[in-house]
Structure formats: C-alpha cells, structure tokens
Coordinates of C-alpha atoms in Angstrom, one line a residue:
M1 CA 189.1 62.0 28.4
D2 CA 187.8 63.4 31.7
K3 CA 184.1 64.4 31.2
R4 CA 183.6 65.9 34.6
K5 CA 183.0 69.6 34.8
H6 CA 186.1 71.7 35.6
I7 CA 185.9 74.2 38.5
A8 CA 188.7 76.8 39.0
L9 CA 188.8 77.6 42.8
I10 CA 190.5 81.0 43.4
T11 CA 191.4 81.6 47.1
T12 CA 194.3 82.5 49.3
W13 CA 192.7 80.3 52.0
Y14 CA 194.4 76.9 51.5
P15 CA 196.9 74.8 53.5
P16 CA 199.4 75.2 55.1
A17 CA 197.3 78.2 56.2
Q18 CA 194.8 77.3 59.0
G19 CA 191.5 78.7 60.0
V20 CA 187.7 78.6 59.4
A21 CA 188.1 79.9 55.8
V22 CA 190.6 77.2 55.0
Q23 CA 188.2 74.6 56.3
R24 CA 185.5 76.1 54.0
M25 CA 187.7 75.7 50.9
L26 CA 188.7 72.2 51.8
A27 CA 185.0 71.3 52.3
F28 CA 184.3 72.5 48.7
L29 CA 187.1 70.1 47.4
R30 CA 186.0 67.3 49.7
Y31 CA 182.2 67.3 49.3
F32 CA 181.5 68.3 45.8
D33 CA 180.3 65.2 43.8
Q34 CA 183.6 63.8 42.5
T35 CA 181.8 62.0 39.7
Q36 CA 180.5 65.3 38.4
F37 CA 183.2 67.9 39.2
R38 CA 187.0 68.3 39.5
F39 CA 189.0 71.2 40.7
S40 CA 192.0 73.4 39.8
V41 CA 193.0 75.4 42.8
L42 CA 194.8 78.7 42.4
T43 CA 196.1 79.9 45.7
I44 CA 199.0 81.8 47.3
L45 CA 202.6 80.5 47.4
L46 CA 203.9 80.4 51.0
D47 CA 207.2 79.4 52.4
N48 CA 208.0 75.7 52.2
T49 CA 205.2 75.0 49.7
Q50 CA 205.4 73.7 46.2
E51 CA 204.3 75.7 43.2
F52 CA 202.3 72.7 41.9
E53 CA 200.8 69.7 43.5
Q54 CA 198.3 67.0 42.4
I55 CA 196.2 66.2 45.4
D56 CA 193.7 63.4 44.6
S57 CA 191.8 64.7 41.6
S58 CA 192.6 68.4 42.3
S59 CA 195.4 70.3 40.6
V60 CA 196.9 72.9 43.1
Y61 CA 198.7 75.9 41.7
R62 CA 200.5 78.2 44.2
L63 CA 201.3 81.7 42.9
E64 CA 203.6 84.3 44.4
N65 CA 202.6 87.7 45.7
K66 CA 205.2 90.5 46.0
P67 CA 203.6 93.6 47.5
A68 CA 205.7 96.7 47.5
L69 CA 205.3 96.8 51.3
P70 CA 204.7 93.4 52.9
V71 CA 202.3 92.7 55.7
W72 CA 203.7 91.2 58.9
A73 CA 202.2 87.9 60.0
S74 CA 201.3 87.6 63.7
K75 CA 202.7 84.7 65.8
R76 CA 201.2 83.2 68.9
E77 CA 204.4 83.9 70.8
D78 CA 204.4 87.6 70.0
K79 CA 204.4 89.9 73.0
R80 CA 201.5 92.2 73.3
H81 CA 203.4 95.3 72.1
I82 CA 204.9 93.4 69.2
H83 CA 201.4 92.2 68.2
L84 CA 200.2 95.8 68.4
L85 CA 203.0 97.1 66.3
K86 CA 202.3 94.5 63.6
T87 CA 198.6 95.4 63.7
V88 CA 199.3 99.1 63.3
W89 CA 201.8 98.4 60.5
N90 CA 199.4 96.2 58.6
Y91 CA 196.6 98.7 59.0
T92 CA 198.9 101.4 57.6
I93 CA 200.0 99.3 54.7
Q94 CA 196.4 98.5 53.8
Q95 CA 195.7 102.3 53.7
M96 CA 198.7 102.9 51.5
Q97 CA 198.2 100.0 49.1
P98 CA 194.6 98.7 49.3
Y99 CA 195.2 96.0 46.7
T100 CA 198.0 94.2 48.6
F101 CA 197.4 91.0 46.4
A102 CA 197.6 92.8 43.1
G103 CA 200.7 90.8 42.0
W104 CA 199.1 87.6 42.9
Q105 CA 195.9 88.6 41.1
K106 CA 197.9 89.2 37.9
L107 CA 199.5 85.8 38.0
V108 CA 196.2 84.1 38.8
Q109 CA 194.7 85.7 35.6
Q110 CA 197.6 84.5 33.6
K111 CA 197.4 81.0 35.0
L112 CA 193.6 80.8 34.3
E113 CA 194.2 81.6 30.7
Q114 CA 196.9 78.9 30.5
I115 CA 194.8 76.3 32.2
N116 CA 191.8 77.1 30.1
T117 CA 193.7 76.7 26.9
N118 CA 194.6 73.1 27.6
D119 CA 191.7 72.1 29.9
P120 CA 188.5 74.2 29.4
I121 CA 187.0 75.6 32.6
Q122 CA 183.2 75.6 33.0
F123 CA 182.9 77.1 36.5
V124 CA 184.9 79.7 38.5
L125 CA 184.5 79.8 42.3
S126 CA 186.3 82.8 43.9
S127 CA 186.3 83.4 47.6
S128 CA 187.3 86.5 49.5
S129 CA 189.0 88.0 51.2
P130 CA 191.1 89.4 49.5
V131 CA 188.9 90.9 46.8
E132 CA 191.7 90.2 44.3
A133 CA 190.3 86.7 44.1
H134 CA 187.0 88.1 42.7
L135 CA 188.8 90.6 40.5
A136 CA 190.8 87.8 38.9
A137 CA 187.7 85.8 38.3
A138 CA 185.9 88.8 36.8
A139 CA 188.7 89.5 34.4
F140 CA 188.7 85.9 33.2
A141 CA 185.0 85.5 32.9
K142 CA 184.3 89.0 31.4
T143 CA 184.6 87.8 27.8
R144 CA 183.4 84.2 28.4
P145 CA 179.6 84.3 29.0
E146 CA 179.5 80.5 28.9
I147 CA 181.3 80.3 32.2
C148 CA 179.4 80.3 35.4
W149 CA 181.1 82.4 38.0
V150 CA 180.3 81.9 41.7
A151 CA 181.5 84.7 44.0
D152 CA 181.8 83.3 47.5
M153 CA 181.7 86.5 49.6
R154 CA 181.7 84.7 52.9
D155 CA 181.3 87.9 55.1
E156 CA 180.5 91.5 54.3
L157 CA 182.8 93.6 52.1
A158 CA 181.8 97.3 51.9
A159 CA 179.1 96.9 54.5
N160 CA 181.6 96.0 57.2
P161 CA 181.1 98.6 59.9
H162 CA 184.7 98.4 61.1
I163 CA 186.6 99.6 58.0
T164 CA 187.8 103.0 56.9
E165 CA 186.0 105.1 54.3
R166 CA 188.9 104.7 51.9
L167 CA 188.8 100.9 52.1
R168 CA 185.0 101.0 51.8
K169 CA 185.3 102.8 48.5
V170 CA 187.7 100.1 47.3
L171 CA 185.4 97.3 48.4
T172 CA 182.3 99.1 46.9
K173 CA 184.1 99.2 43.6
A174 CA 184.9 95.4 43.9
E175 CA 181.2 94.7 44.7
Q176 CA 180.2 96.6 41.5
T177 CA 182.6 94.4 39.5
V178 CA 181.0 91.3 41.0
N179 CA 177.5 92.7 40.3
L180 CA 178.3 93.2 36.6
R181 CA 179.3 89.6 35.9
A182 CA 178.9 87.0 38.7
N183 CA 176.1 84.5 38.1
I184 CA 175.8 83.3 41.7
V185 CA 176.8 85.0 45.0
T186 CA 177.1 83.1 48.2
S187 CA 177.6 84.1 51.9
V188 CA 177.7 82.5 55.3
S189 CA 174.4 83.8 56.6
T190 CA 171.0 85.0 55.4
P191 CA 171.2 88.6 56.8
I192 CA 174.6 89.2 55.1
L193 CA 173.2 87.6 51.9
D194 CA 170.1 89.8 52.0
D195 CA 172.4 92.9 52.1
F196 CA 174.3 91.6 49.0
K197 CA 171.0 91.2 47.2
N198 CA 170.3 94.9 47.7
R199 CA 173.8 95.9 46.7
M200 CA 174.0 93.5 43.6
P201 CA 170.8 93.7 41.7
G202 CA 172.5 92.4 38.6
V203 CA 173.3 89.0 40.1
V204 CA 170.9 86.2 39.0
Q205 CA 171.1 83.9 42.0
F206 CA 172.1 84.0 45.7
A207 CA 172.7 81.2 48.2
E208 CA 173.4 80.9 51.9
I209 CA 176.3 78.5 52.2
R210 CA 177.0 78.4 55.9
N211 CA 180.1 77.3 57.6
G212 CA 179.9 74.1 59.7
F213 CA 181.9 71.4 61.4
D214 CA 183.9 69.0 59.4
H215 CA 185.2 66.1 61.5
T216 CA 184.2 62.7 62.9
I217 CA 185.3 63.2 66.5
L218 CA 182.6 61.9 68.8
P219 CA 181.5 63.9 71.9
S220 CA 183.6 62.8 74.9
G221 CA 181.0 63.1 77.6
N222 CA 183.8 63.6 80.1
F223 CA 183.8 65.8 83.2
N224 CA 187.2 67.2 84.3
K225 CA 188.3 67.1 87.9
I226 CA 188.6 70.9 87.7
F227 CA 186.0 73.0 85.9
T228 CA 187.6 73.9 82.6
I229 CA 186.4 76.6 80.2
A230 CA 188.1 76.6 76.7
F231 CA 188.4 79.2 74.1
S232 CA 189.7 78.2 70.7
G233 CA 191.1 80.7 68.2
T234 CA 192.3 84.3 68.3
F235 CA 191.0 87.6 69.7
Y236 CA 191.1 90.6 67.3
G237 CA 189.5 94.0 66.9
D238 CA 186.7 94.4 69.3
I239 CA 186.6 90.6 70.1
K240 CA 188.3 90.6 73.4
P241 CA 187.5 88.7 76.7
H242 CA 187.3 91.7 79.0
T243 CA 183.6 91.4 79.7
F244 CA 183.9 87.7 80.2
F245 CA 186.6 88.3 82.8
K246 CA 184.2 90.8 84.5
G247 CA 181.4 88.3 84.5
L248 CA 183.8 85.6 85.8
Q249 CA 185.0 87.8 88.6
L250 CA 181.3 88.5 89.6
F251 CA 180.6 84.8 89.6
L252 CA 183.7 84.1 91.7
S253 CA 182.7 86.7 94.2
T254 CA 179.9 84.4 95.4
Q255 CA 181.7 81.0 94.7
N256 CA 184.8 79.4 96.1
I257 CA 185.7 77.0 93.3
Q258 CA 188.6 75.6 91.4
Y259 CA 188.7 76.4 87.6
K260 CA 190.8 76.6 84.5
L261 CA 190.7 78.9 81.5
M262 CA 192.3 77.2 78.5
F263 CA 193.1 79.2 75.4
V264 CA 193.9 77.2 72.3
G265 CA 196.0 78.8 69.6
T266 CA 195.3 82.3 71.1
Y267 CA 197.5 85.3 70.8
R268 CA 197.9 86.9 74.2
N269 CA 197.0 90.4 72.9
F270 CA 194.7 91.3 75.9
E271 CA 195.0 92.0 79.6
I272 CA 194.2 89.3 82.1
P273 CA 193.2 90.4 85.7
G274 CA 195.9 89.4 88.1
E275 CA 193.8 87.1 90.2
L276 CA 192.7 85.1 87.1
L277 CA 196.1 84.8 85.5
P278 CA 197.3 81.7 87.5
H279 CA 194.2 79.8 86.2
C280 CA 195.0 80.5 82.5
I281 CA 196.6 78.0 80.3
F282 CA 197.8 78.9 76.7
M283 CA 198.1 76.1 74.3
P284 CA 200.0 76.5 71.0
Q285 CA 198.3 76.7 67.6
V286 CA 197.2 73.2 66.6
S287 CA 195.6 71.4 63.7
Y288 CA 191.8 71.6 63.2
E289 CA 191.3 68.1 64.5
D290 CA 193.4 68.8 67.6
A291 CA 191.5 72.0 68.3
V292 CA 188.2 70.1 68.2
N293 CA 189.6 67.5 70.6
Y294 CA 190.4 70.3 73.1
M295 CA 186.8 71.6 72.7
A296 CA 185.5 68.1 73.3
Q297 CA 187.6 67.6 76.4
A298 CA 186.6 71.0 78.0
D299 CA 183.6 71.3 80.4
A300 CA 182.4 74.4 78.6
N301 CA 183.4 76.4 75.5
L302 CA 183.5 80.2 75.3
L303 CA 182.0 82.1 72.4
I304 CA 182.6 85.9 72.2
L305 CA 180.9 88.0 69.6
P306 CA 180.7 91.7 70.5
P307 CA 177.9 93.9 69.1
S308 CA 178.8 95.4 65.8
G309 CA 175.7 97.0 64.5
R310 CA 175.3 94.2 61.9
K311 CA 173.3 91.0 61.8
G312 CA 174.1 87.5 60.5
V313 CA 177.3 86.9 62.6
Y314 CA 177.8 83.2 63.4
S315 CA 181.5 82.7 64.0
G316 CA 182.9 79.6 62.4
K317 CA 184.0 78.1 65.7
L318 CA 180.3 78.0 66.9
F319 CA 179.6 75.0 64.6
D320 CA 182.6 73.1 66.1
Y321 CA 181.5 74.0 69.6
L322 CA 178.0 72.6 68.8
S323 CA 179.4 69.4 67.3
V324 CA 181.2 68.4 70.5
K325 CA 178.1 68.8 72.6
K326 CA 179.6 70.7 75.6
P327 CA 177.8 73.7 77.1
I328 CA 178.5 76.9 75.3
I329 CA 179.0 80.1 77.3
A330 CA 178.0 82.7 74.7
L331 CA 178.6 86.4 75.0
L332 CA 176.8 88.0 72.0
D333 CA 173.8 89.7 70.6
P334 CA 170.8 87.6 71.9
N335 CA 168.7 88.7 68.9
D336 CA 171.2 87.5 66.2
V337 CA 171.6 84.2 64.3
A338 CA 174.2 82.7 66.6
A339 CA 172.0 83.0 69.7
E340 CA 169.1 81.6 67.7
L341 CA 171.1 78.6 66.6
I342 CA 172.4 77.9 70.1
G343 CA 168.7 78.0 71.3
Q344 CA 167.6 75.6 68.5
C345 CA 170.3 73.1 69.5
N346 CA 169.6 73.5 73.3
A347 CA 173.4 73.8 73.5
G348 CA 174.3 76.5 76.0
F349 CA 173.7 79.7 77.8
V350 CA 173.5 83.1 76.1
A351 CA 174.4 86.4 77.7
Q352 CA 174.4 90.0 76.4
F353 CA 178.1 90.8 75.6
N354 CA 178.2 93.8 78.0
N355 CA 176.0 92.5 80.7
H356 CA 178.3 91.2 83.5
A357 CA 175.4 89.8 85.6
Q358 CA 174.1 87.8 82.6
I359 CA 177.6 86.5 81.9
A360 CA 178.1 85.5 85.5
N361 CA 174.7 83.6 85.3
S362 CA 175.8 81.8 82.2
I363 CA 179.0 80.7 83.8
Q364 CA 177.1 79.6 86.9
Q365 CA 174.7 77.5 84.7
A366 CA 177.6 75.8 82.9
H367 CA 179.3 75.2 86.2
E368 CA 176.2 73.6 87.5
V369 CA 176.0 71.2 84.5
W370 CA 179.6 70.2 85.3
E371 CA 179.1 70.0 89.1
K372 CA 176.1 67.7 88.8
Q373 CA 177.5 65.9 85.8
L374 CA 174.4 66.6 83.7
T375 CA 173.9 66.5 79.9
L376 CA 172.0 69.2 78.2
P377 CA 169.0 68.1 76.1
Y378 CA 170.8 68.7 72.8
N379 CA 168.9 68.7 69.6
H380 CA 171.1 66.0 68.0
E381 CA 169.3 66.0 64.6
R382 CA 169.7 69.8 64.3
I383 CA 173.4 69.6 65.3
E384 CA 174.2 66.8 62.8
S385 CA 172.6 68.9 60.0
L386 CA 175.3 71.5 60.5
H387 CA 178.0 69.3 59.0
R388 CA 179.8 71.1 56.1
K389 CA 178.9 68.4 53.7
F390 CA 175.2 69.4 53.7
Q391 CA 176.1 73.0 53.0
V392 CA 178.4 72.1 50.1
E393 CA 175.7 69.8 48.7
K394 CA 173.5 72.9 48.3
L395 CA 176.2 74.6 46.1
N396 CA 176.9 71.3 44.3
N397 CA 173.2 71.0 43.3
L398 CA 173.1 74.7 42.2
L399 CA 175.9 74.1 39.8
L400 CA 174.3 70.9 38.5
Q401 CA 171.1 72.9 37.8
W402 CA 173.2 75.6 36.1
Q403 CA 174.8 72.9 34.0
V404 CA 171.3 71.8 32.8
K405 CA 170.6 75.4 31.8

C-alpha cells in the first residue's frame, strides 16, 4: 500500500499546453518530495491527448470542456487583423459567459469524488486561471475539513486593473469562496500576496511561491557577429514593443551599427517601423528548452512590463533571462520587484517604460557589453537561488508541517 500523501492538482495548465504557468505546474510535480507525496492531476482534455495517462508516479486525468460559445485560440501565423478579431471575440464571449470552464469544473468535481472513494486525497492544490479550478476544489473540500486546500492564485484576480467591472464581480465572488475554505493561499510575489491577505482574512496561511527557471542549460558566453537582441514569448494587452522601437530609433540616430531583433514564439500583433523591419527575425513557437537556448545565444534579452498601477509584477521569462546570464534590456517600473531583482543580480539595464532616452541608454549599455566582449558582474549565488526547485521546496515543507498538525 502506498503510504505517501495524495495531492490532487487541479489546473488547465498542463502539457501539451506551453507557457510559464505550465512550467510552474510541472515544477510542482517534479520537485515535491517523491518519498512523501504523489499526485493526481486533473486538467483539460485537448486535441490529440489521452483522457488518462500514468506519468511516473502521477496519474493524469484530462477532462472535456464544452462551452456554449467556444473561445478561439491564437496562432503565431495569424495576421494582425485575424489576431485582433479573435481577441475581440474572446473578450465578448467572456462577458457573455464568464464561467467558460463550467463544464470542465463539473467533471473535475465528479472525478475528485471518484478518485477519493478509491484512493483518499489529503491535499488539494488548485491553480488559476480559470477560477473554475478553485471553485471545483472548494466544492470538494467544503464538507471535508480534514483536507488541506492550497489555492495557488499565481497573479491577481479581482484586483487586476485591466478587467471589466462585470468580470471583477465574478472574480470577487470566487475570492470570497476561497476565503471561506482554503487553508493556504499562494502567489508569485509578495505585493500580490499582501493584497490577498487583505482580501481573504479567513485564510490561515499565505506563502510567496515565485516562478523561476527550470533547466540545466549553461550560459553560453558567446558574442554574435551581429549584435542580437532577443524577445521570447508573446505581446498582449498593453505589453507591446512600441516604446522599445522608439528608444532603438533614438539609439540608432547616433550609431551606425548592424543589429538583429529576434522574436521567439511571438505573434506579430504589433506595428514595426519600416526601417527596423528588415532587421527583425520571427522564430516559431518552440519548446521551453529551445526558447532558453535562444535566450542563451542572444547578446541581450528584452523584457517589457508596462506600468499597470499595481506592484509585484515579475514576468515569468525574467527568471529564464537571468539564468542564461546575458544582459537584460528592461523596460518597466524601476520601483517594482522586477527592477529590484535585476539590480540584485547585476544582470542588466533598467529603463522607465515610457522614457525613450532611458531606453536608448539601456540599449547602448548592452551594445557596449557586446562590442567590448565584457561580462557583467553577475551575482551567481543569487541567480542560482531562483531555480524553481527552491520555490517548490517551500510549499513542500509547508504541507509537511500541515501534515504534522
């Protein structure tokens, strides 16, 4: 008989999906103490996936979702107007049916009951978005006080400044549900977590579980023949490269250099100034490891975090940028956590998102590092501490302590 504690992980963020949230879920599975814990994963059924898989010691259940009006997935090859149409459609659908994963939630609740009957669950770990992951966990744990429920919020819910008032009401109600039953709430940064503490006075314990890097790829230390700046990931909402382009144009007005802008897995849903376009390269969406290799081979990596009126914004790619030890050109709030971490690691050059002169100066400094083939005085110990395994270890130990209780 398996005496390890049984954790039910509820999330839509699981392979074959890709992204920072998926890496977070995989890190939970990978770095929890396998001698103490085992997982059942309840996730979304996607095309070309199996309804059940046994992966190492984890049982993976994929459950279907059938919304009345489906959302449209964006593709890298989408033209700008197609991407815009999909965005507008998905936004409209969200307003009409805010619980777009309600069908999936119902099946998750049924599967939890079925699993628990044959193999009792001691811990539930739900991760948003969507909030239906938390709602399914709440329904299951409501009449089972012996179960420890961890609600992994990751980012803000109702406090997100970019959502509509209607959606804010939906998310506020979900937060209230979490507040009534969750034992532990986690988030990716202290400022976001502090806000949840104020919004959820009924929760016993809170923990910052940051994102991080999760690979063994060594820094390359290379210098390309042509100065190459890389951006990995997608642009969405207010996160667009327009102020970077302005800063680059300002830098180029005083410099006659060769350069490349490499976009990895990036939807082309933004305008590129004509004189910069011949220098842009768009790479297809690739695996996490391949994306990190592109970062490692670049001469500088671009981070864009526009001001949002909120604190605690890291961006998951920041940790991967730090891990490859190439200069970071960072356009963000210089008084928020991302700028602070870059400074602690001595890993790049920070500019105010809207300050074209500062952006040009950051590009110039990164170019000088490349031109003189210098290495920044990285804080190697601080960077190594950002590996995901150390963050997961914190949650692992919390659950071991809860087990003792």
